[in-house]
Amino acid sequence: MPRLPRSLAAALALGTAAVLVTGCSQEGAPVTFDTPKSTSSARGGNAKGSAGNGDGRGPETVLPTGPKATFTTANTLEDGTRIGVTTLAGAKSGFTGKVWVWAPKQYFDPKYADSGFPVLVALPGGNGYPMNYWMGTDLKLQSSINAWSQEGKSLPFIVVMPVLNPDDTFYYDGSDIPGQPKMGTWLAEDVPDFVRANFRTFASRDGWAFMGSSSGGFAGLKAVLQRPDRFKAVIASGPDTVPDSPLWAGHEAERQANNPEKLAKALGAKPDTERNRVYLAFQIGTEESGMGRLKSFMRSYTKGPVKTRLQVIQGGGHNAKSYVRGMGDGSIAWISRQMQGPVASP
């Protein structure tokens, strides 16, 4: 299915409300993600976490490395936590764009001050530029993660929301298309480097995942399959499963190197070890097209270390609100069980 027509339709389906910023009195004010000192001298990395890294050792926390970014408030949630925004100049990609970040309340709790937190890179559908619609409060992604974490359904993820594309004209498939801005490097290297510079994270891939809808679901799926040493899981909602940007013309070898079908086939042939395993949580609504395509992908490539799950959203369409509902119905719990949660100081 051609990406441009589908994505334009998706943008309409998602609705203009999805990209509007909910007004708040603190909008534009400085915000910091600095946290209080720990009540204990023990490092979170010395304790066994809920998921661990599969080798009997506890998770290794990576404290912020700097340089420290300057954030301003984009939105404020009902619990008082804020979504901050900054401009990131990607050192590896050479691309400069906006990144929005939200940290859960647990991140500021002194008992977790020595522990890393899992990271969820949330990618939008549609153009994904100049806004990432997950930064708005109307879709309730962050407030839902807050509620799910209190219910034990989800880990308390740091949610990172970069722009998906460098302009609103073309789709770049979350890839380094020759002669174009290196959006694959931006998403999979510059953005994680930025997170490590500013937040307490985990050294292991057990603390890193993507989620995305439509074209963002494709980009997250591709990133996990392409870099399983860095990312462990993805929630891919209503995604395409092959790269189809018109910008690939004349670069077929590079296009195939960014094809999730090729990547999944190659990974599925490797030993089914903890180091190789990736967890692909697909979501699709009963009112959208593409069900057969996703089921075919799962039949063909759920092999060896490639683990998959399909969340069928009853009455759901090709839109972000349906996908958040699907996450609550099972997808967020499934990937949370595979990943590393924060560890309280003893």
Short mmCIF file of N, CA and C in Angstrom, two decimals, residues 42-49 58-61 113-116 202 343-345:
data_model
loop_
_atom_site.label_atom_id
_atom_site.label_comp_id
_atom_site.label_asym_id
_atom_site.label_seq_id
_atom_site.Cartn_x
_atom_site.Cartn_y
_atom_site.Cartn_z
N ALA A 42 23.16 2.62 48.26
CA ALA A 42 23.24 1.48 47.34
C ALA A 42 22.82 1.89 45.95
N ARG A 43 23.47 1.36 44.96
CA ARG A 43 23.11 1.60 43.57
C ARG A 43 22.03 0.62 43.14
N GLY A 44 21.08 1.11 42.34
CA GLY A 44 20.05 0.22 41.83
C GLY A 44 20.63 -0.94 41.06
N GLY A 45 21.80 -0.74 40.46
CA GLY A 45 22.43 -1.77 39.67
C GLY A 45 22.96 -2.93 40.49
N ASN A 46 22.93 -2.80 41.82
CA ASN A 46 23.40 -3.89 42.67
C ASN A 46 22.27 -4.78 43.15
N ALA A 47 21.05 -4.46 42.75
CA ALA A 47 19.90 -5.23 43.21
C ALA A 47 19.25 -5.93 42.04
N LYS A 48 18.64 -7.08 42.28
CA LYS A 48 17.96 -7.82 41.22
C LYS A 48 16.63 -7.16 40.92
N GLY A 49 16.37 -6.86 39.66
CA GLY A 49 15.15 -6.19 39.26
C GLY A 49 14.04 -7.17 38.95
N GLY A 58 21.85 -8.15 38.62
CA GLY A 58 20.87 -7.08 38.61
C GLY A 58 21.10 -6.14 37.45
N PRO A 59 20.18 -5.22 37.24
CA PRO A 59 20.30 -4.28 36.12
C PRO A 59 21.39 -3.25 36.38
N GLU A 60 22.10 -2.88 35.35
CA GLU A 60 23.13 -1.86 35.48
C GLU A 60 22.55 -0.50 35.13
N THR A 61 22.47 0.37 36.13
CA THR A 61 21.97 1.71 35.93
C THR A 61 23.06 2.60 35.35
N ALA A 113 16.06 6.81 43.32
CA ALA A 113 17.04 7.79 42.85
C ALA A 113 18.33 7.16 42.35
N ASP A 114 18.59 5.91 42.72
CA ASP A 114 19.80 5.22 42.26
C ASP A 114 19.50 4.25 41.13
N SER A 115 18.26 4.20 40.67
CA SER A 115 17.87 3.20 39.68
C SER A 115 17.61 3.81 38.32
N GLY A 116 17.94 3.04 37.31
CA GLY A 116 17.54 3.39 35.97
C GLY A 116 16.05 3.18 35.76
N PHE A 202 19.03 2.22 31.74
CA PHE A 202 19.69 0.93 31.91
C PHE A 202 20.67 0.71 30.77
N VAL A 343 14.41 -0.31 40.21
CA VAL A 343 14.67 -1.07 41.43
C VAL A 343 14.81 -0.10 42.59
N ALA A 344 13.98 -0.28 43.62
CA ALA A 344 14.05 0.59 44.79
C ALA A 344 15.29 0.31 45.61
N SER A 345 15.85 1.36 46.20
CA SER A 345 16.99 1.18 47.07
C SER A 345 16.57 0.43 48.32
#
